[in-house]
Coordinates of C-alpha atoms in Angstrom, one line a residue:
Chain M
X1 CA -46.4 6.7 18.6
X2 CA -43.0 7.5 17.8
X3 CA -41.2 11.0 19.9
X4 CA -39.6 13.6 18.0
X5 CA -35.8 13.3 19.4
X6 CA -34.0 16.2 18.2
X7 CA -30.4 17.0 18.2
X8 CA -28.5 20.6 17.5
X9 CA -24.8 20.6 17.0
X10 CA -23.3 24.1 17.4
X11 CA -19.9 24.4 15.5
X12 CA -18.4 27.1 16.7
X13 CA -15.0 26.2 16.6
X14 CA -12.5 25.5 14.0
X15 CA -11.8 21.4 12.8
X16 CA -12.4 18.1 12.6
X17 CA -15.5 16.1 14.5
X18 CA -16.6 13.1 14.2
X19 CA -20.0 11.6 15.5
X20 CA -22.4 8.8 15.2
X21 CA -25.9 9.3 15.1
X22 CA -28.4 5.8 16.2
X23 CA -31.2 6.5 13.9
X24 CA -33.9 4.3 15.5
X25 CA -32.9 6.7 19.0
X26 CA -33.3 10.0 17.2
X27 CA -35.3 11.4 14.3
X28 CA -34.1 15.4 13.7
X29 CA -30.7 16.7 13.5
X30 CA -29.7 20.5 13.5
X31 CA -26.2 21.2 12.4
X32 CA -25.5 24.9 12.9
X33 CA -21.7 26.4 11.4
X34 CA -20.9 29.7 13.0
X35 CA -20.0 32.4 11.0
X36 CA -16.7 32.5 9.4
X37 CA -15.8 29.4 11.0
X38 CA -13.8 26.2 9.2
X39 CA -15.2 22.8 10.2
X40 CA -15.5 19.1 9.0
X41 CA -17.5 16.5 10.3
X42 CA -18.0 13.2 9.4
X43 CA -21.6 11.9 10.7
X44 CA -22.4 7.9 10.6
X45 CA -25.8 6.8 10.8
X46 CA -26.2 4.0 12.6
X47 CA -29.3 1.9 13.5
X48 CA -31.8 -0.7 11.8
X49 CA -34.4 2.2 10.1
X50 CA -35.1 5.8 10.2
X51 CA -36.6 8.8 9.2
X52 CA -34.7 11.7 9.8
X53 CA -34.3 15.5 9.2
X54 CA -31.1 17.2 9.0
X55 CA -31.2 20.7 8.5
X56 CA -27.2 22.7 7.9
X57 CA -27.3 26.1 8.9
X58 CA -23.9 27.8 7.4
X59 CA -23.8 32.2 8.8
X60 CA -21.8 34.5 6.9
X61 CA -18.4 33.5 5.3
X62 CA -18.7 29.5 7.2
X63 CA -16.8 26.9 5.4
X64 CA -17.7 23.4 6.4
X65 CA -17.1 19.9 4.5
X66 CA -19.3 17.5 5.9
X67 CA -19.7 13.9 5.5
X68 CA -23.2 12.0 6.2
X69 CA -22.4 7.8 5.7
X70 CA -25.6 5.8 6.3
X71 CA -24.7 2.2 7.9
X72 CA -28.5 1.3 8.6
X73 CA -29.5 -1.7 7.8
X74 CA -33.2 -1.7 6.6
X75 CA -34.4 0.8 5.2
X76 CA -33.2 4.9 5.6
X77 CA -35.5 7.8 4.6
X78 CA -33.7 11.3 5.2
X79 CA -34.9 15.0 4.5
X80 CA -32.0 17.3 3.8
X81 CA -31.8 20.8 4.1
X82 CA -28.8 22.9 3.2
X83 CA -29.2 26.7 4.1
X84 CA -26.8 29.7 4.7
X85 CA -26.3 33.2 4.7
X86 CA -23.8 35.4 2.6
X87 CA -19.8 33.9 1.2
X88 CA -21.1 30.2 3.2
X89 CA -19.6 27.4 1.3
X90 CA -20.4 23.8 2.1
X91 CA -19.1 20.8 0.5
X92 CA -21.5 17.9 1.3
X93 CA -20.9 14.5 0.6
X94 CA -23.4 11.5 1.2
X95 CA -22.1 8.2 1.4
X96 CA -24.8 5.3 1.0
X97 CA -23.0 1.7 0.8
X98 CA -25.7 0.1 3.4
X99 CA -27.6 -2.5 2.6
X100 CA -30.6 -0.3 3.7
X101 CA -33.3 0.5 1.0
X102 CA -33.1 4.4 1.0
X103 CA -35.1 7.6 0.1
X104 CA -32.7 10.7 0.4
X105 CA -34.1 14.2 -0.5
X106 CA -31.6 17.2 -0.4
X107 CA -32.6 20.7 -0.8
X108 CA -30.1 23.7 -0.9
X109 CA -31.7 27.2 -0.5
X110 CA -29.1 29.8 -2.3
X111 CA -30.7 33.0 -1.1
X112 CA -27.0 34.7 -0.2
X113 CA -24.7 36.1 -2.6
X114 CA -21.6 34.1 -2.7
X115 CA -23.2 30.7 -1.5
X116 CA -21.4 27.6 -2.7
X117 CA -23.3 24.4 -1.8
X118 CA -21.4 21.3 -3.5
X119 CA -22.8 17.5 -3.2
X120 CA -20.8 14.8 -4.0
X121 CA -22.9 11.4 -3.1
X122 CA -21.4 7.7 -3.7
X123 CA -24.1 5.2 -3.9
X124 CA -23.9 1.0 -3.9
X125 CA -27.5 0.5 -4.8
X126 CA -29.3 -2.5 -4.0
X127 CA -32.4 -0.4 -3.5
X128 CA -31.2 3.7 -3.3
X129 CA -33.6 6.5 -4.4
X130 CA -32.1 10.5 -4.6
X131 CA -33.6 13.4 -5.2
X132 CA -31.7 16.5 -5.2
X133 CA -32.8 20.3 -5.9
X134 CA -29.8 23.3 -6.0
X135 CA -32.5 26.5 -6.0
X136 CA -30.6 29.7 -7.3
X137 CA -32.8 32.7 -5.7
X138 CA -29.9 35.4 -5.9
X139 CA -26.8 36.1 -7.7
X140 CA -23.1 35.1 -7.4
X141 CA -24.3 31.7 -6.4
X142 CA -22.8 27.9 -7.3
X143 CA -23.7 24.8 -6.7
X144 CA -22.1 21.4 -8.1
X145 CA -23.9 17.9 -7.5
X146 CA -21.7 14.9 -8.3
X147 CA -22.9 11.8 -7.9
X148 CA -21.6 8.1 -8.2
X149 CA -23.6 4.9 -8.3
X150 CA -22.6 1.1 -8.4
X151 CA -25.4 -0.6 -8.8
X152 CA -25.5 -4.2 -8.4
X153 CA -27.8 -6.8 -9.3
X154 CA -31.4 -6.6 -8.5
X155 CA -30.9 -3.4 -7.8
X156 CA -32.2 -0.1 -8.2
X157 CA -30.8 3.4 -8.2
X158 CA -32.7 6.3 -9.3
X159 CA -31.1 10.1 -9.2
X160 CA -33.3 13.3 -9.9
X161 CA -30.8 15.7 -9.6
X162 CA -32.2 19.3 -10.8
X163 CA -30.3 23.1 -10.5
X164 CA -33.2 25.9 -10.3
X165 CA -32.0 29.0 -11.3
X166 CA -34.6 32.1 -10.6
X167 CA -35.1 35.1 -12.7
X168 CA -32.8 37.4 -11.7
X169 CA -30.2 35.0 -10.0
X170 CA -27.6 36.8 -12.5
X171 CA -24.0 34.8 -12.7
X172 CA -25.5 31.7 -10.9
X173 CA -23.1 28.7 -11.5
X174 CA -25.3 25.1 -11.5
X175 CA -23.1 22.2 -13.0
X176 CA -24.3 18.5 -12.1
X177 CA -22.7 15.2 -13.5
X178 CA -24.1 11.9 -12.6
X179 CA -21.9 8.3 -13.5
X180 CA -23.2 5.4 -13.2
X181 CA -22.3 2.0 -13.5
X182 CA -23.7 -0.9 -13.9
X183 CA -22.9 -4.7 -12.7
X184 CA -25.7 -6.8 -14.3
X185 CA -28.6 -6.6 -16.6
X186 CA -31.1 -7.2 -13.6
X187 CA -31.4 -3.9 -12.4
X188 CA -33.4 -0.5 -13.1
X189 CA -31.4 2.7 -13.3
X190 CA -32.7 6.2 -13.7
X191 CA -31.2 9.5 -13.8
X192 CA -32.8 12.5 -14.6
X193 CA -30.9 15.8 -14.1
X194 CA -33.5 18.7 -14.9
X195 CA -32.2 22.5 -15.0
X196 CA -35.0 25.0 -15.3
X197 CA -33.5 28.1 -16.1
X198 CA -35.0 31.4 -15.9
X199 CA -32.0 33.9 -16.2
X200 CA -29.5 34.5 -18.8
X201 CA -26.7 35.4 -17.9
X202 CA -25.8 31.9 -15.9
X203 CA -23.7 28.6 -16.4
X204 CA -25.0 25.8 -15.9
X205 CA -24.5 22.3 -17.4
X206 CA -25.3 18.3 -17.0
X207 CA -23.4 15.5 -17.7
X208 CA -24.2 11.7 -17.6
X209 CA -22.9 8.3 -18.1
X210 CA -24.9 5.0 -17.7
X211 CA -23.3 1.5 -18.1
X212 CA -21.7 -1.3 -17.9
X213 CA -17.4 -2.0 -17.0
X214 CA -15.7 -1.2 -19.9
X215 CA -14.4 -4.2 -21.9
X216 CA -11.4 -3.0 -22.6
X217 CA -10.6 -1.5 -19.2
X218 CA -11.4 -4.8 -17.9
X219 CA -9.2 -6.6 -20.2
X220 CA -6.1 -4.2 -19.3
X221 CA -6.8 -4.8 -15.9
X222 CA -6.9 -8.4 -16.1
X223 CA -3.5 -8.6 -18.6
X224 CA -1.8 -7.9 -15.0
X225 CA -3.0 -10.6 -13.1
X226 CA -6.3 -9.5 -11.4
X227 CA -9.3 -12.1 -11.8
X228 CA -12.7 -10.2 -13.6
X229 CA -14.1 -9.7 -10.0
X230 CA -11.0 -8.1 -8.5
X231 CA -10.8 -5.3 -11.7
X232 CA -14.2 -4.9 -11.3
X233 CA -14.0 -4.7 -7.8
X234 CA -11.1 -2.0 -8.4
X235 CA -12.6 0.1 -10.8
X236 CA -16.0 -0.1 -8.6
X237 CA -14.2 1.0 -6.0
X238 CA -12.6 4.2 -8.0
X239 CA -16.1 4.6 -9.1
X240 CA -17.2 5.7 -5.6
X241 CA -13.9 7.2 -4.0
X242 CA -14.9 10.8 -4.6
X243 CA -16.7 10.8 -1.5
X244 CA -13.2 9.8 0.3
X245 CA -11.9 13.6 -0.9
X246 CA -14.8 15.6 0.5
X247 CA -13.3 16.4 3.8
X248 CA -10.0 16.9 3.1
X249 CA -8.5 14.7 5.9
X250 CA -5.9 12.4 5.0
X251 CA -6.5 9.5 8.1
X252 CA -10.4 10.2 7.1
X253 CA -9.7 9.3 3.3
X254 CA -7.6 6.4 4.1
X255 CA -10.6 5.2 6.5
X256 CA -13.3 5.9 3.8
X257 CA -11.3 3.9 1.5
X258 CA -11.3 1.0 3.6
X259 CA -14.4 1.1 3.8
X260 CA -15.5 1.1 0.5
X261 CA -13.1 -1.6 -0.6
X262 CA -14.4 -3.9 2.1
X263 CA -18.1 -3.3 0.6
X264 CA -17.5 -3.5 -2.7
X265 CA -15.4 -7.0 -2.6
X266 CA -18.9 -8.3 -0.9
X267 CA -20.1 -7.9 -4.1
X268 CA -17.5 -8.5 -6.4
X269 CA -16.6 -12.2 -5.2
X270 CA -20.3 -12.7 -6.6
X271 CA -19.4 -12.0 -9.7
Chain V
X1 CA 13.6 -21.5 -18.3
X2 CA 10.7 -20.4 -20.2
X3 CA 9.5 -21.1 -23.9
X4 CA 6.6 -20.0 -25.6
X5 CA 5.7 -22.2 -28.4
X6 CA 2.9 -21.1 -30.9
X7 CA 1.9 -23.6 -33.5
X8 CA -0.2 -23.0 -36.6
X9 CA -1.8 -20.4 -34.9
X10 CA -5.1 -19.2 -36.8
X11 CA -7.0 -15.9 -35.3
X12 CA -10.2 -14.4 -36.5
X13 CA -11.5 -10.6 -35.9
X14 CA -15.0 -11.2 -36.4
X15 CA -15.3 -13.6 -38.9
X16 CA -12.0 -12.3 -40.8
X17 CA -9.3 -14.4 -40.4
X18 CA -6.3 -12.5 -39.5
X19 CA -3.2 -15.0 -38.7
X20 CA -3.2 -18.0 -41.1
X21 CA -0.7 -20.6 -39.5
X22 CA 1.9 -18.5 -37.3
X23 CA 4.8 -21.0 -36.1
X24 CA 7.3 -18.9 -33.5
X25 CA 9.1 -20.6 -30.7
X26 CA 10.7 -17.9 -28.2
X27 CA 12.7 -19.1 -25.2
X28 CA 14.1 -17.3 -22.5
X29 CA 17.3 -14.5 -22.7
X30 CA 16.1 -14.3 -26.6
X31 CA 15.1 -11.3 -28.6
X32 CA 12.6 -11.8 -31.0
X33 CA 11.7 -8.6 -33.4
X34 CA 8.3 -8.8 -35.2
X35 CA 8.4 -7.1 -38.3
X36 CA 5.7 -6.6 -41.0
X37 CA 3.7 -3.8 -43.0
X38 CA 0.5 -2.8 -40.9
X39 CA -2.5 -4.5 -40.6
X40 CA -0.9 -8.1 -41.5
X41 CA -1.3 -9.1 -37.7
X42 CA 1.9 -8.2 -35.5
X43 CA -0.6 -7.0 -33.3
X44 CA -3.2 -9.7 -34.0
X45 CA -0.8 -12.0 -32.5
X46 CA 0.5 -10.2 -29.1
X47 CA -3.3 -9.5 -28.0
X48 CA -4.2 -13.2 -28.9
X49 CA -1.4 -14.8 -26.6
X50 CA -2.9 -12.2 -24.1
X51 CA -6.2 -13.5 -24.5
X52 CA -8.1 -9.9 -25.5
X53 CA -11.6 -11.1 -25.8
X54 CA -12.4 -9.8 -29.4
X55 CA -9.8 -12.2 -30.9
X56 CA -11.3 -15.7 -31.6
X57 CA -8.8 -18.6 -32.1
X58 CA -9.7 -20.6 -34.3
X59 CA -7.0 -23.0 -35.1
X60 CA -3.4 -24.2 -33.3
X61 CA -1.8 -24.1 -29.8
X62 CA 0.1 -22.0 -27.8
X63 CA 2.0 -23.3 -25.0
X64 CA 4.2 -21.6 -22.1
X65 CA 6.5 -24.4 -21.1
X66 CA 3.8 -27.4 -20.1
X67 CA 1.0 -25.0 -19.9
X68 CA -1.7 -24.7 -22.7
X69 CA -1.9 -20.7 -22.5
X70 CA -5.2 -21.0 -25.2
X71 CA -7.0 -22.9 -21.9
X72 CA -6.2 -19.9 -19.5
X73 CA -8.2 -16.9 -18.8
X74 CA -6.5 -12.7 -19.5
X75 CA -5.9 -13.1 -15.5
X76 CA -3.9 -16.6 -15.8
X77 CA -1.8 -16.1 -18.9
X78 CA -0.2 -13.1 -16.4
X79 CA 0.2 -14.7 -13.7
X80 CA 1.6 -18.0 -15.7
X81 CA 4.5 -14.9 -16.6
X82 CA 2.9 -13.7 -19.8
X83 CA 2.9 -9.7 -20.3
X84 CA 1.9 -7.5 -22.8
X85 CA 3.0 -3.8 -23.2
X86 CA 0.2 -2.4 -25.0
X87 CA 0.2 0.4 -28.2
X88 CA -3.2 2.0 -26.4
X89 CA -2.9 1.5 -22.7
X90 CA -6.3 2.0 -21.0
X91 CA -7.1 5.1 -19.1
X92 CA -8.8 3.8 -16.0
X93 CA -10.4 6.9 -13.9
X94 CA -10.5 6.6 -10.2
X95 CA -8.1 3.8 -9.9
X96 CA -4.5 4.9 -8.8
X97 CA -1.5 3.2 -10.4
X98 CA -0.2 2.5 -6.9
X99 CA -3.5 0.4 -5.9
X100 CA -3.8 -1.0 -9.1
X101 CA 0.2 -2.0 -9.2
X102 CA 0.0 -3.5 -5.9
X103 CA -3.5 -5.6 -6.3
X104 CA -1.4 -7.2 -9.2
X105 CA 1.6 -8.1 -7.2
X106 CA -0.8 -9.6 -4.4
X107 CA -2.1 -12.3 -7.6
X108 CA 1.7 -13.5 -7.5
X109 CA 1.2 -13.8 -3.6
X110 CA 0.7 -15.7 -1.6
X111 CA 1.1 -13.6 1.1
X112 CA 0.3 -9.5 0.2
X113 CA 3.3 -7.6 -0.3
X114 CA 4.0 -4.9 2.6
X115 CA 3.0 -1.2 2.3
X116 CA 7.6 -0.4 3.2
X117 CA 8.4 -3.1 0.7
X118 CA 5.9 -2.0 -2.3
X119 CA 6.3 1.7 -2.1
X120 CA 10.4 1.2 -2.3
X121 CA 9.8 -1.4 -5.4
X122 CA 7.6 1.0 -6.9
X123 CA 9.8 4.2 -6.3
X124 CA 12.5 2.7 -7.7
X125 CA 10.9 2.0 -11.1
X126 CA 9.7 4.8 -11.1
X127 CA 13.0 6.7 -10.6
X128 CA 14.6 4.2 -13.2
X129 CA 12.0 5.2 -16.1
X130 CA 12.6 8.9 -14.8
X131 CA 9.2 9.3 -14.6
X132 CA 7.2 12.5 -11.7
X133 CA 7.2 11.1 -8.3
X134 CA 3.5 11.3 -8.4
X135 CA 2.6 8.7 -10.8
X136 CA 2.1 6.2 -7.8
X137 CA -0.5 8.7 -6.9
X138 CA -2.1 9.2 -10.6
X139 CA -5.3 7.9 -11.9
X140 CA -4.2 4.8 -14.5
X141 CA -3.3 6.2 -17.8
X142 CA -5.3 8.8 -17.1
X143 CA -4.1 12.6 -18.3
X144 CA -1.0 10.6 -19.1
X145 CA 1.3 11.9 -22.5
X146 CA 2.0 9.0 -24.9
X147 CA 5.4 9.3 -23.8
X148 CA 4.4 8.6 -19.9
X149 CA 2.1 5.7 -20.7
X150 CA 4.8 3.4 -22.6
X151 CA 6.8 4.5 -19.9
X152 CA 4.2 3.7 -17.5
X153 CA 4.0 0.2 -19.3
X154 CA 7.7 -0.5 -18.8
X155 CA 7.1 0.5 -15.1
X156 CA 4.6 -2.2 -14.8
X157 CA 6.5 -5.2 -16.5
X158 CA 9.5 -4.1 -14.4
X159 CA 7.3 -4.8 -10.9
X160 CA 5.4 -8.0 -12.6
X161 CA 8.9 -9.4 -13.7
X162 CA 7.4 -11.5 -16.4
X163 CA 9.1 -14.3 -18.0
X164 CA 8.2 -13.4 -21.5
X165 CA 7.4 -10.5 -22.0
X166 CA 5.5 -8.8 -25.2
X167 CA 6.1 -5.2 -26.4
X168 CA 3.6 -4.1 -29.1
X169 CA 5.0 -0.4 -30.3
X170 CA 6.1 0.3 -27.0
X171 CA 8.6 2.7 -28.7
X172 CA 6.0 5.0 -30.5
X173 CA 5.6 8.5 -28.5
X174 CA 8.8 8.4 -27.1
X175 CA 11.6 11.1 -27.9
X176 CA 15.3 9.9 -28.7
X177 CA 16.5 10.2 -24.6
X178 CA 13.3 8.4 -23.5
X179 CA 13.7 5.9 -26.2
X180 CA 17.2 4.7 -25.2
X181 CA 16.4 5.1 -21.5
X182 CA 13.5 2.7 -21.8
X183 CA 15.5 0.5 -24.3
X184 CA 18.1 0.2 -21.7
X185 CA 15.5 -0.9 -19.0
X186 CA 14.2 -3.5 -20.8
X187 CA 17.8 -4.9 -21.2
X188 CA 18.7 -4.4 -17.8
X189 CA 15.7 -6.7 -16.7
X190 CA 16.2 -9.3 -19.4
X191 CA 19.7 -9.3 -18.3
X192 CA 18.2 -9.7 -14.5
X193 CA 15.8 -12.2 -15.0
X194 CA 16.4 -13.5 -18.3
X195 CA 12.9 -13.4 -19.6
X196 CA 12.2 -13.9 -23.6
X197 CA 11.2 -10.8 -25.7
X198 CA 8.3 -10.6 -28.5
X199 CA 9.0 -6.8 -29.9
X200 CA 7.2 -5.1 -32.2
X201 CA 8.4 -2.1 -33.6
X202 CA 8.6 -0.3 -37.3
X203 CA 12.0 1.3 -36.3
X204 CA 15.4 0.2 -36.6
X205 CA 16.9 2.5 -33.9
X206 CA 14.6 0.9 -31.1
X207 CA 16.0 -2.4 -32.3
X208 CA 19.5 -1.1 -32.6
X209 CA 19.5 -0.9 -28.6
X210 CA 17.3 -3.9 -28.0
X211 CA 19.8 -6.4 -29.9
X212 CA 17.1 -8.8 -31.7
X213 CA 18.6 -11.9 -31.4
X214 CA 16.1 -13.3 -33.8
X215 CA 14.3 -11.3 -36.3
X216 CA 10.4 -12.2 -38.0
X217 CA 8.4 -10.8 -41.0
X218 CA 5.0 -11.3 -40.8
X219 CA 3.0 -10.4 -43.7
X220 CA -0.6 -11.5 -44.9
X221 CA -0.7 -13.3 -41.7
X222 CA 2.0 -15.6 -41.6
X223 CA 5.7 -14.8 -40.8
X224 CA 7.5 -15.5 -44.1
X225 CA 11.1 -14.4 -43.5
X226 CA 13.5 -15.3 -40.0
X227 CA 16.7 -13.9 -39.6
X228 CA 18.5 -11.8 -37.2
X229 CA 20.0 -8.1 -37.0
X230 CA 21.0 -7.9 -40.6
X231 CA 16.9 -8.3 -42.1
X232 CA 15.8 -5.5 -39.7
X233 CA 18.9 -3.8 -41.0
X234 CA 17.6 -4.6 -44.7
X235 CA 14.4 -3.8 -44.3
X236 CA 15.4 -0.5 -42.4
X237 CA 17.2 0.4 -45.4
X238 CA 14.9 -1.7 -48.5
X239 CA 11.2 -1.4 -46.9
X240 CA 9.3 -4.5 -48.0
X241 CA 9.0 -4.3 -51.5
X242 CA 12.1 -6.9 -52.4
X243 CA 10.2 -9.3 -50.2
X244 CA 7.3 -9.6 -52.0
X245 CA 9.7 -9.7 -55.3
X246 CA 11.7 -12.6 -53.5
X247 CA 8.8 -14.7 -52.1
X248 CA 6.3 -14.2 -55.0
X249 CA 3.6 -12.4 -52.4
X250 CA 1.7 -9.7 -52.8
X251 CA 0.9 -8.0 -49.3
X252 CA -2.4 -6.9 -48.6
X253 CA -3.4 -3.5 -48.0
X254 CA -4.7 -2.0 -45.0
X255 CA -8.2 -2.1 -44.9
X256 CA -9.9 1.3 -44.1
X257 CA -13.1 1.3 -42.5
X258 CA -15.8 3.1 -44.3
X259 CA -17.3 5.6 -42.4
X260 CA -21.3 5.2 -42.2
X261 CA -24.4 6.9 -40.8
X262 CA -26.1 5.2 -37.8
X263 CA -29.2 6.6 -39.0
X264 CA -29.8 9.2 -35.4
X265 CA -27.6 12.8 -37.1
X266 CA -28.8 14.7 -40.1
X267 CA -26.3 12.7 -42.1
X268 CA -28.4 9.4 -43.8
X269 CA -27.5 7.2 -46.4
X270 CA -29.5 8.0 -49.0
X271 CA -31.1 5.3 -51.2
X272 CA -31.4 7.6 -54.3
X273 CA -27.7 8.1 -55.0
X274 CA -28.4 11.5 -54.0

């Protein structure tokens, strides 16, 4: 039967940490900001499969930018709570280029005046399933979801992305945009972003865009010398570099970027 | 030295036949303005040496030196030296000019250029077209004035160093300072690296600068008048009207799209005449 490993990381100091987390060695990760502390962590999953819970904890006036980037190589389940207390802000980003099939689930509880949970999630899907729920339960509240998909052939990418705003959560902000793009006709994509709204005076919106390269862009890029698979290699890889700017790290970035250029390339010399 | 030779070139636009025999031979160091009311196919013709995917060939050759350009792909044709300066650059979101610039150097490569030796190349168009410091930084097009993207062209061809090189409008959205500046560019790198010109422009002043050392009026698409400075001159001064008198032609209009319902709004075409 398989243990319950758990890990708590206090962050009670201000600035960058980085650490890796082996999956198939540990199921249940506490990350706990301090109160009016400044942190970014970048956390890589590492392993063959998991199923894991991550809660964030975020006291009063904690700012944190955190970066989860899955590497596991089967298959990747993960529960994810985002909680907080009054003025916490956290920009989370979620980074899934793994050849894993994954299940994500993210939940943000805004039950503190002046939360601020953002998501930003870049996604190559071969087989990558999100669902994402932003519940507004007080006022002065704001959460953004942005998400980014590649998905590739075969594959399958699926995003319910919904912003709940409660009666009485007065001035809540819930904005979501989801992009998607498509490299073949051999795959299934689904978005659904949802807002149930039970207040007035809110602002919340949803945006989406589903599809293929753009012909056009395609042909620009290639009227400068780059092959069809190296534009579309370039403009999958600006697709996804969002995530690069969630902690705002310039050695970070440049590393992220790397990375996502080497794994989109695997799939671009295929096409 | 470079010559593009195009030969009874015939172009279709789905099913429409555009160009209907262009013959133009430009060589290297030469100027060649493109004249012509609009929509006879100045424009027709640039993106079909490019290769832009919605114009079909139907008929002729065009050959860059030895090279039949018609059996190349988009990606080829630039690296073979071909460029095009397009009217409506793309906007590209997410990809930066400085990645994109330098992933179209490293086609010309065989080796990748270094980080030290790109950045300097790159700053120094940049500072040449007097263009922000932060357009290395910028998404593609993206947010970019009219102005900055012609600019942003000319910053491009000056990196690629084509060996003919195609400008279609490349003048339009530019003020009288930028105008010159750029005009003065593109001499400069002909003067450099002596590549041919194809311009296409509807005013006299851009061509003023550039020095046409041949001139072309395309109408109904065919070019049916060569000359030099003095036709742009004329036609600067005459419009097109005495050509049609001279040759016996009548150029065709514009077409202009009808706008129609796709059925999904409030708005239907009605079969009643209602």
């Amino acid at each position: 039967m398989m243990q319950d490993k758990k890990q708590t990381i206090y962050l009670t100091k201000d600035g960058f940490q980085e650490i890796q987390v082996d999956c198939d060695k540990q199921r249940s990760l506490l990350i706990h900001v301090d109160k009016r502390r400044f942190i970014q962590l970048y956390v890589t999953y590492l392993g063959k499969s998991a199923t894991l819970d991550i809660t964030i904890q975020m006291d009063q006036g904690a700012y944190g930018e955190i970066v989860f980037w899955n590497e596991t190589r089967d298959k990747f389940h993960a529960n994810i709570w985002m909680r907080g207390e009054k003025d916490a802000v956290l920009k989370l980003g979620i980074g899934d280029l793994s050849s894993s099939n994954s299940e994500i689930n993210i939940c943000g509880d805004l039950d503190h005046s002046g939360m601020q949970f953002h998501v930003t999630t870049a996604i190559l899907a071969l087989f990558k399933h999100v669902q994402m729920e932003m519940h507004h339960k007080t006022s002065y509240t704001e959460a953004v979801m942005k998400n980014f998909a590649v998905v590739t052939d075969l594959g399958s990418y699926q995003m319910h992305a919904s912003g709940r705003i409660d009666k009485g959560a007065k001035h809540s902000v819930s904005h979501q945009q989801t992009s998607v793009l498509t490299l073949s006709q051999n795959q299934t994509s689904e978005v659904l972003p949802i807002l149930y709204i039970d207040e007035n005076d809110v602002k919340a919106s949803h945006a989406t865009t589903l599809g293929q390269p753009d012909d056009l862009q395609l042909y620009y890029l290639c009227s400068r010398g780059l092959s069809r698979a190296q534009a579309i290699a370039l403009l999958t890889h600006g697709y996804l570099m969002p995530i690069a700017g969630v902690i705002q790290k310039e050695t970070l970035s440049a590393r992220l970027a790397d990375l996502i250029e080497e794994k989109v390339m695997v799939h671009a010399k295929y096409l | 030295m470079a010559v593009l030779n195009i030969s009874d070139l015939h172009v279709n636009v789905e099913d429409k036949e555009i160009l209907k025999g262009v013959n133009l031979v430009i060589k290297d160091h030469e100027t060649h303005a493109l004249m012509g009311p609009n929509g006879n196919g100045k424009s027709t013709l640039l993106a079909a040496i490019m290769g832009h995917p919605k114009y079909t060939v139907t008929k002729g050759t065009i050959m860059l030196d030895e090279q039949d350009v018609l059996a190349m792909r988009v990606d080829e044709r630039s690296r073979a030296g071909l460029f095009l300066g397009m009217q409506y650059p793309s906007e590209i979101s997410g990809v930066t000019n400085s990645d994109f610039l330098r992933a179209a150097i490293n086609t010309r490569r065989e080796q990748p250029i270094s980080l030290f030796a790109f950045i300097k190349q790159m700053e120094q168009a940049i500072k040449d077209l007097d263009m922000k410091s932060d357009l290395a930084h910028r998404f593609l097009n993206e947010g970019f004035s009219g102005g900055e993207k012609k600019r942003n062209e000319i910053v491009q061809m000056k990196l690629l160093q084509p060996s003919i090189a195609m400008l279609d409008e490349i003048d339009s959205g530019l003020d009288v300072d930028a105008l010159k500046l750029v005009a003065n560019e593109i001499k400069a790198m002909q003067e450099n690296n002596h590549m041919g010109l194809l311009v296409v422009s509807h005013y006299e002043r851009f061509y003023e600068l550039l020095k046409p050392t041949h001139a072309h009026v395309l109408i109904n698409g065919a070019i049916v008048m060569d000359g030099d400075e003095r036709l742009i001159q004329k036609i600067d001064t005459l419009g097109y009207d005495w050509i049609e008198s001279e040759l016996g032609i009548e150029i065709q209009e514009e077409s202009v799209k009808q706008v129609s319902s796709i059925g999904l709004c409030g708005v239907k075409q009605r079969g009643d005449g209602q």
